[in-house]
Coordinates of C-alpha atoms in Angstrom, one line a residue:
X15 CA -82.3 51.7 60.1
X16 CA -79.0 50.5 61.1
X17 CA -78.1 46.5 61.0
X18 CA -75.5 46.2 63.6
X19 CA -73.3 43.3 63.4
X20 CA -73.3 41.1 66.9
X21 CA -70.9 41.0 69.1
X22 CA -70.4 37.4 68.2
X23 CA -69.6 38.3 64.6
X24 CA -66.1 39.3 66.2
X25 CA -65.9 36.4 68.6
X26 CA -66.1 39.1 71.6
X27 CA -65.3 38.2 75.1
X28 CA -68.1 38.6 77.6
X29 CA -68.0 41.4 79.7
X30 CA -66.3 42.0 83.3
X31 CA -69.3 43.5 85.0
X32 CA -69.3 47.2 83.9
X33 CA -71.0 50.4 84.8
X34 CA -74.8 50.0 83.6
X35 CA -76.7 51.7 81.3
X36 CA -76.3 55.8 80.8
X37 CA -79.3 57.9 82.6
X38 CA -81.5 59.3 79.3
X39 CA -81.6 62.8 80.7
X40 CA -77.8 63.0 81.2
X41 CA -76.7 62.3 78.3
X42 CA -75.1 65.4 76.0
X43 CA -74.3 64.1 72.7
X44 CA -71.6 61.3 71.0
X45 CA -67.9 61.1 70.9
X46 CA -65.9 60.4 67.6
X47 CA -62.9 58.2 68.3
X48 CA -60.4 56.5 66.4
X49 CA -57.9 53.5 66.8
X50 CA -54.9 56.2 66.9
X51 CA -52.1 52.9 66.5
X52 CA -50.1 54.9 64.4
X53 CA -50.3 52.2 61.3
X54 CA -50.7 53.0 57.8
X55 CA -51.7 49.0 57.3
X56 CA -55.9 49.7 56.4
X57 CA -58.6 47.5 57.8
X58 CA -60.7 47.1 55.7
X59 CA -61.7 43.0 55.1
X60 CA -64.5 41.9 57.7
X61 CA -61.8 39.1 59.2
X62 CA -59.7 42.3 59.6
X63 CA -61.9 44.5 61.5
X64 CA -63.0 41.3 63.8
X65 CA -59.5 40.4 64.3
X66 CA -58.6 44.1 65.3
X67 CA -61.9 44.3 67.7
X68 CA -60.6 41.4 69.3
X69 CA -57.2 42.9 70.1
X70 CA -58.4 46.3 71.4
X71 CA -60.3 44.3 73.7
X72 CA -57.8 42.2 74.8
X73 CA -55.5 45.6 75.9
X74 CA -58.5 46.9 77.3
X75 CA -59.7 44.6 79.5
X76 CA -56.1 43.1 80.2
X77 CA -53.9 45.7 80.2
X78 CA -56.3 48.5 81.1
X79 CA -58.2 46.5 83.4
X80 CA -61.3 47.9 81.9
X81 CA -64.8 45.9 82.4
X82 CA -64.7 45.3 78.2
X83 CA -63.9 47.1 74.9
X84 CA -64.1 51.0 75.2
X85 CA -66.4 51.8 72.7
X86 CA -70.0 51.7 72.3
X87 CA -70.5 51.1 68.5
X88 CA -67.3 50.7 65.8
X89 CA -67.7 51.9 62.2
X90 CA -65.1 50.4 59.3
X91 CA -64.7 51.9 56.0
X92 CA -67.1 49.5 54.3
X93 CA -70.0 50.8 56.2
X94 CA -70.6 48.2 58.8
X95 CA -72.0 48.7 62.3
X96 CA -70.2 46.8 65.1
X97 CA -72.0 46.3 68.4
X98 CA -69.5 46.9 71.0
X99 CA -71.0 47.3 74.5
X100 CA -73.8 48.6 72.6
X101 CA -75.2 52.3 72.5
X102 CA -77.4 52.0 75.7
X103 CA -74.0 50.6 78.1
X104 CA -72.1 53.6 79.0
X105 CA -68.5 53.6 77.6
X106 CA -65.2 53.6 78.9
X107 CA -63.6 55.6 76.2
X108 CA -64.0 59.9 77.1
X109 CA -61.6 60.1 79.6
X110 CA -63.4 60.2 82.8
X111 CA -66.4 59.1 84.5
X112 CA -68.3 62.3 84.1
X113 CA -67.9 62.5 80.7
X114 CA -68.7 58.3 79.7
X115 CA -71.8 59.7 81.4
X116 CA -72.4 62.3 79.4
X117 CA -71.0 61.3 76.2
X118 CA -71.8 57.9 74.0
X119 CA -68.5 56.6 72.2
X120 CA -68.7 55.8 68.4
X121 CA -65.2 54.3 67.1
X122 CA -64.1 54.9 63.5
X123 CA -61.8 52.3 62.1
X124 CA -59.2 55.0 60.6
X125 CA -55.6 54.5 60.5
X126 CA -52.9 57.4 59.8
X127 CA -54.0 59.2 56.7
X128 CA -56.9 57.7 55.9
X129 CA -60.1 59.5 55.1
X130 CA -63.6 58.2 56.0
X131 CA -65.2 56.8 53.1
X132 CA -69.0 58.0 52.1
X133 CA -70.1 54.7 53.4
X134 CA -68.3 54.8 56.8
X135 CA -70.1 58.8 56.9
X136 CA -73.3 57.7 56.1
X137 CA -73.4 54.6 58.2
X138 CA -72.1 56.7 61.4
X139 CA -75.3 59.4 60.5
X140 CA -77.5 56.5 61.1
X141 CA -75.8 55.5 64.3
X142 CA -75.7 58.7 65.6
X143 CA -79.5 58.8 64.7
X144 CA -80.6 55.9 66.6
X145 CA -78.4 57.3 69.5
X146 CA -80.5 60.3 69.0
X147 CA -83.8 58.7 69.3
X148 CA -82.2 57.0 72.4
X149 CA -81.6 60.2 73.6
X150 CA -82.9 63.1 72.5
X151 CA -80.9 65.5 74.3
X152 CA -77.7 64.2 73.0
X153 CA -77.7 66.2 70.0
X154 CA -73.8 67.2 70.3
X155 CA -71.0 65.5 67.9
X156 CA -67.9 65.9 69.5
X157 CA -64.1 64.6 68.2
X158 CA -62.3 63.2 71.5
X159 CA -60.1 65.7 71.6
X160 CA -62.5 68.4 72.2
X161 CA -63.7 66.9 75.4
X162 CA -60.6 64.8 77.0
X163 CA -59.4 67.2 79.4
X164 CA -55.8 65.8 78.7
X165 CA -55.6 66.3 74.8
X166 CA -55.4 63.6 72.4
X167 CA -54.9 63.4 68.7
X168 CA -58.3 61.4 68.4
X169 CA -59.9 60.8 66.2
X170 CA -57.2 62.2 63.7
X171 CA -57.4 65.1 61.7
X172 CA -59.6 63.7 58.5
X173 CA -62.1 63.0 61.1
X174 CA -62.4 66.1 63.3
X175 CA -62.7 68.0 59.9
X176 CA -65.8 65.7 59.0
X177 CA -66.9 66.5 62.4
X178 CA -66.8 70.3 61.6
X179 CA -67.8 69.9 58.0
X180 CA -71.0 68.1 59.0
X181 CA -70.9 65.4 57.7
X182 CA -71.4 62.8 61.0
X183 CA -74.8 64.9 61.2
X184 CA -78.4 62.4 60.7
X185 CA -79.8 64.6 57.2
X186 CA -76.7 65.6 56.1
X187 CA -76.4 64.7 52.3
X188 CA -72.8 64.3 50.6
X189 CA -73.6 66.9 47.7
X190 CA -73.4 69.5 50.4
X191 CA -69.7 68.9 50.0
X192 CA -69.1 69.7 46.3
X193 CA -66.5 72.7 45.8
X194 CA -67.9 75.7 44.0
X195 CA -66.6 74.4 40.9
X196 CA -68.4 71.2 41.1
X197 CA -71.3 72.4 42.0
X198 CA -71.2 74.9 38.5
X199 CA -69.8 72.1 36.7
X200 CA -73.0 70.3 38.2
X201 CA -75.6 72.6 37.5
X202 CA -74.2 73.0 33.8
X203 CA -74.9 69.5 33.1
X204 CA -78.6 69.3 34.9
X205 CA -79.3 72.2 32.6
X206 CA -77.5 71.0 29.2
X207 CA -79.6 67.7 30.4
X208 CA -82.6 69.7 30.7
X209 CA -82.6 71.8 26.8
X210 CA -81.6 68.5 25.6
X211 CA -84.8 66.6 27.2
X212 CA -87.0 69.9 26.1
X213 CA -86.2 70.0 22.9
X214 CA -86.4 66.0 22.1
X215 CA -90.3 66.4 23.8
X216 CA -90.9 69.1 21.5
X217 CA -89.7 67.2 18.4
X218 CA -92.2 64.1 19.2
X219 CA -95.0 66.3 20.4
X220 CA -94.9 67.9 17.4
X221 CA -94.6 65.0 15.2
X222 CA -97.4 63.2 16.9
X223 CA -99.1 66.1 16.7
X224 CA -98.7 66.2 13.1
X225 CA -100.2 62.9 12.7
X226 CA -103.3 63.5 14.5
X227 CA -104.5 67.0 12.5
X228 CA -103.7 65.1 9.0
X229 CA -105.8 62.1 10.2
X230 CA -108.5 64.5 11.7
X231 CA -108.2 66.1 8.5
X232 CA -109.3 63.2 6.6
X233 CA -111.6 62.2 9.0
X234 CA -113.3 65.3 8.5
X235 CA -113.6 65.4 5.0
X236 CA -114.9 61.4 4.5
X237 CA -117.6 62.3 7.2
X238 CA -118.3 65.5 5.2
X239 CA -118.9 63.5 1.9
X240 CA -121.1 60.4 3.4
X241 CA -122.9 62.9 5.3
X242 CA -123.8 65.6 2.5
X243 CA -124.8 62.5 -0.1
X244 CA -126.9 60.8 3.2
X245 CA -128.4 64.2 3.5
X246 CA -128.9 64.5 -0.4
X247 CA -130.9 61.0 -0.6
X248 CA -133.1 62.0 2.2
X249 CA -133.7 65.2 0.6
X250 CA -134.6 63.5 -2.9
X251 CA -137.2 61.0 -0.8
X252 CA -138.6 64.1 1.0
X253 CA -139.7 65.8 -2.2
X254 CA -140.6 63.0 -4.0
X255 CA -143.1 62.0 -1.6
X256 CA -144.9 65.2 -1.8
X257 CA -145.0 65.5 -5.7
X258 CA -148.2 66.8 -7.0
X259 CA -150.9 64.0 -9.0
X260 CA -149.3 65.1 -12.9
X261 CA -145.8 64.1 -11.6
X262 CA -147.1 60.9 -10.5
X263 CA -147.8 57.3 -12.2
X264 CA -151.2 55.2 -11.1
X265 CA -151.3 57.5 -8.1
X266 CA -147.8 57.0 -6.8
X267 CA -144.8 59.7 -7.1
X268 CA -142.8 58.7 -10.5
X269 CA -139.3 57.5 -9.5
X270 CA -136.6 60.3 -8.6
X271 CA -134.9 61.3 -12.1
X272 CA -131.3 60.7 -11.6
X273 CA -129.5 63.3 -10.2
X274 CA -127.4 65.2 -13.1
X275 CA -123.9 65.6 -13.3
X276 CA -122.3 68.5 -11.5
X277 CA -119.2 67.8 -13.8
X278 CA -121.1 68.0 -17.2
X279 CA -122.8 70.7 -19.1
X280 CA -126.6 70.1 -19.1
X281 CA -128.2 69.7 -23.1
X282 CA -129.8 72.7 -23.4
X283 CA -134.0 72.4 -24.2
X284 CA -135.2 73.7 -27.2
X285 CA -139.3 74.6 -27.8
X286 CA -140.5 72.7 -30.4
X287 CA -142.0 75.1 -32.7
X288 CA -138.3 76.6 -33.4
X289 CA -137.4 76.7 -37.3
X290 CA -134.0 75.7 -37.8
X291 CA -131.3 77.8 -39.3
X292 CA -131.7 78.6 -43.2
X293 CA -129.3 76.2 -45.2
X294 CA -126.0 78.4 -46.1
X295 CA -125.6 78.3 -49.7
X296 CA -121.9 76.6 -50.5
X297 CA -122.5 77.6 -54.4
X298 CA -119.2 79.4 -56.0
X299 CA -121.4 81.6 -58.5
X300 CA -121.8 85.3 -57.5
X301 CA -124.7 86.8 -57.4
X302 CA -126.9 88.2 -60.7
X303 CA -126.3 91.7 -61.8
X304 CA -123.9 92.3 -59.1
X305 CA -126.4 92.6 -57.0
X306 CA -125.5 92.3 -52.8
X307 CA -126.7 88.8 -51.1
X308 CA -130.0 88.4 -49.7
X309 CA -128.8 88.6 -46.4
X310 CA -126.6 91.5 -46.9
X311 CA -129.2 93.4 -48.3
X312 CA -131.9 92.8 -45.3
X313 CA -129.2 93.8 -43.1
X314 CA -128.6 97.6 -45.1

């Protein structure tokens, strides 16, 4: 949505009568115009543009004898809307009364040289938008000087080669007028951007995701070992409480031996009845009459 500046924001004159509104189902499209004075001097500053408004009107009305300023709607470089008659007040700016019928006026503050700025484009899309939904018929963006049947110069060449590049038209977006080269140069950088953004993702995804299996991990093996001693001690109970009469004292199971040592050796159980090894004889002296040990013999 477009804010348009009053006409009291440039001190305007009030009109001399004038020809009325334009008829909805006549209308064809909008003109692009220019100052055409010839100047290289910009106007740029508010004050400047106001001041400038002021004196077209003033040759209009006074030396052209015109009913008020030409235009419908003035654009300046910084991107401001100017109501001028205003886009529904036909204009006295195409070059004849059939065309101000048929055409709207929309006046570019250029001078000599000078090429819109991205601001005054996209600003003069939106106007030509709302003239659109104003009248939907008037699709057609026209420089002057394809429709005065006299010829003109307007609206200067930077702005007839907008006109044809698009960029006056409502949707029209400014990367549409990248060169080939800057549009590679472009598409280079989204795509460095892109590996550069993949591969940083990959590095904390996997890092994070380190993290989680080693604390899974231990998660896993502290539930395993409260889990296998719970089961253990229910285990114990379970048995225990189904021991039979000689394993128990005054009629109730003896206590649970403690569990042995899964680290040590057991002792080993030996019957009771078992003769210990002979003594070994440590004596030096040999044997009588050379005759083989005791032992030595038994084993021939």
């Amino acid at each position: 949505m477009v804010e348009y500046l009053p006409r009291s924001a440039w001190n305007a004159r009030p009109p001399n009568g004038g020809p009325g509104n334009l008829t909805v189902s006549r209308v064809e499209g909008a003109v692009i115009h220019w100052p055409g004075t010839g100047s290289t001097s910009v106007i740029h500053t508010k004050a400047a543009v106001a001041s400038a408004l002021r004196g077209w009107q003033n040759y209009h009305m006074d030396s052209r004898g015109w009913s008020d300023i030409a235009y419908q709607v003035a654009v300046d470089q910084a991107g401001r809307a100017w109501t001028l008659r205003g886009l529904r007040t036909q204009s006295g700016a195409n070059g004849n009364s059939d065309l101000n019928e048929r055409y709207g006026a929309i006046l570019l503050i250029l001078v000599t040289g000078e090429q819109p700025t991205a601001a005054m484009k996209a600003t003069t899309r939106a106007v030509i938008a709302d003239f659109r939904r104003i009248y939907p018929r008037g699709t057609a963006i026209r420089p002057h000087s394809a429709v005065r049947p006299d010829g003109t110069d307007c609206p200067g060449d930077a702005a007839r080669a907008a006109i044809a590049r698009g960029e006056f038209t409502p949707g029209h977006s400014e990367d549409d007028d990248m060169t080939p080269a800057q549009m590679q140069e472009l598409k280079n950088f989204i795509e460095a951007r892109t590996q550069a953004y993949a591969l940083w993702t990959h590095r904390q995804l996997r890092r994070d995701l380190s993290a989680v299996v080693k604390a899974y991990a231990l998660d896993i093996k502290n539930y395993e070992r409260q889990t296998d001693a719970a089961d253990a001690a229910r285990a114990a109970a379970a048995v225990w409480a189904t021991a039979p009469p000689s394993l128990q004292v005054d009629g109730s199971p003896t206590q649970a031996p403690e569990a042995p040592d899964p680290n040590v050796d057991p002792a080993p159980e030996l019957p009771a009845d078992l003769e210990p090894f002979p003594p070994v004889d440590t004596s030096a002296e040999p044997p009588a009459d050379g005759a083989a040990p005791a032992a030595e013999s038994a084993a021939q």
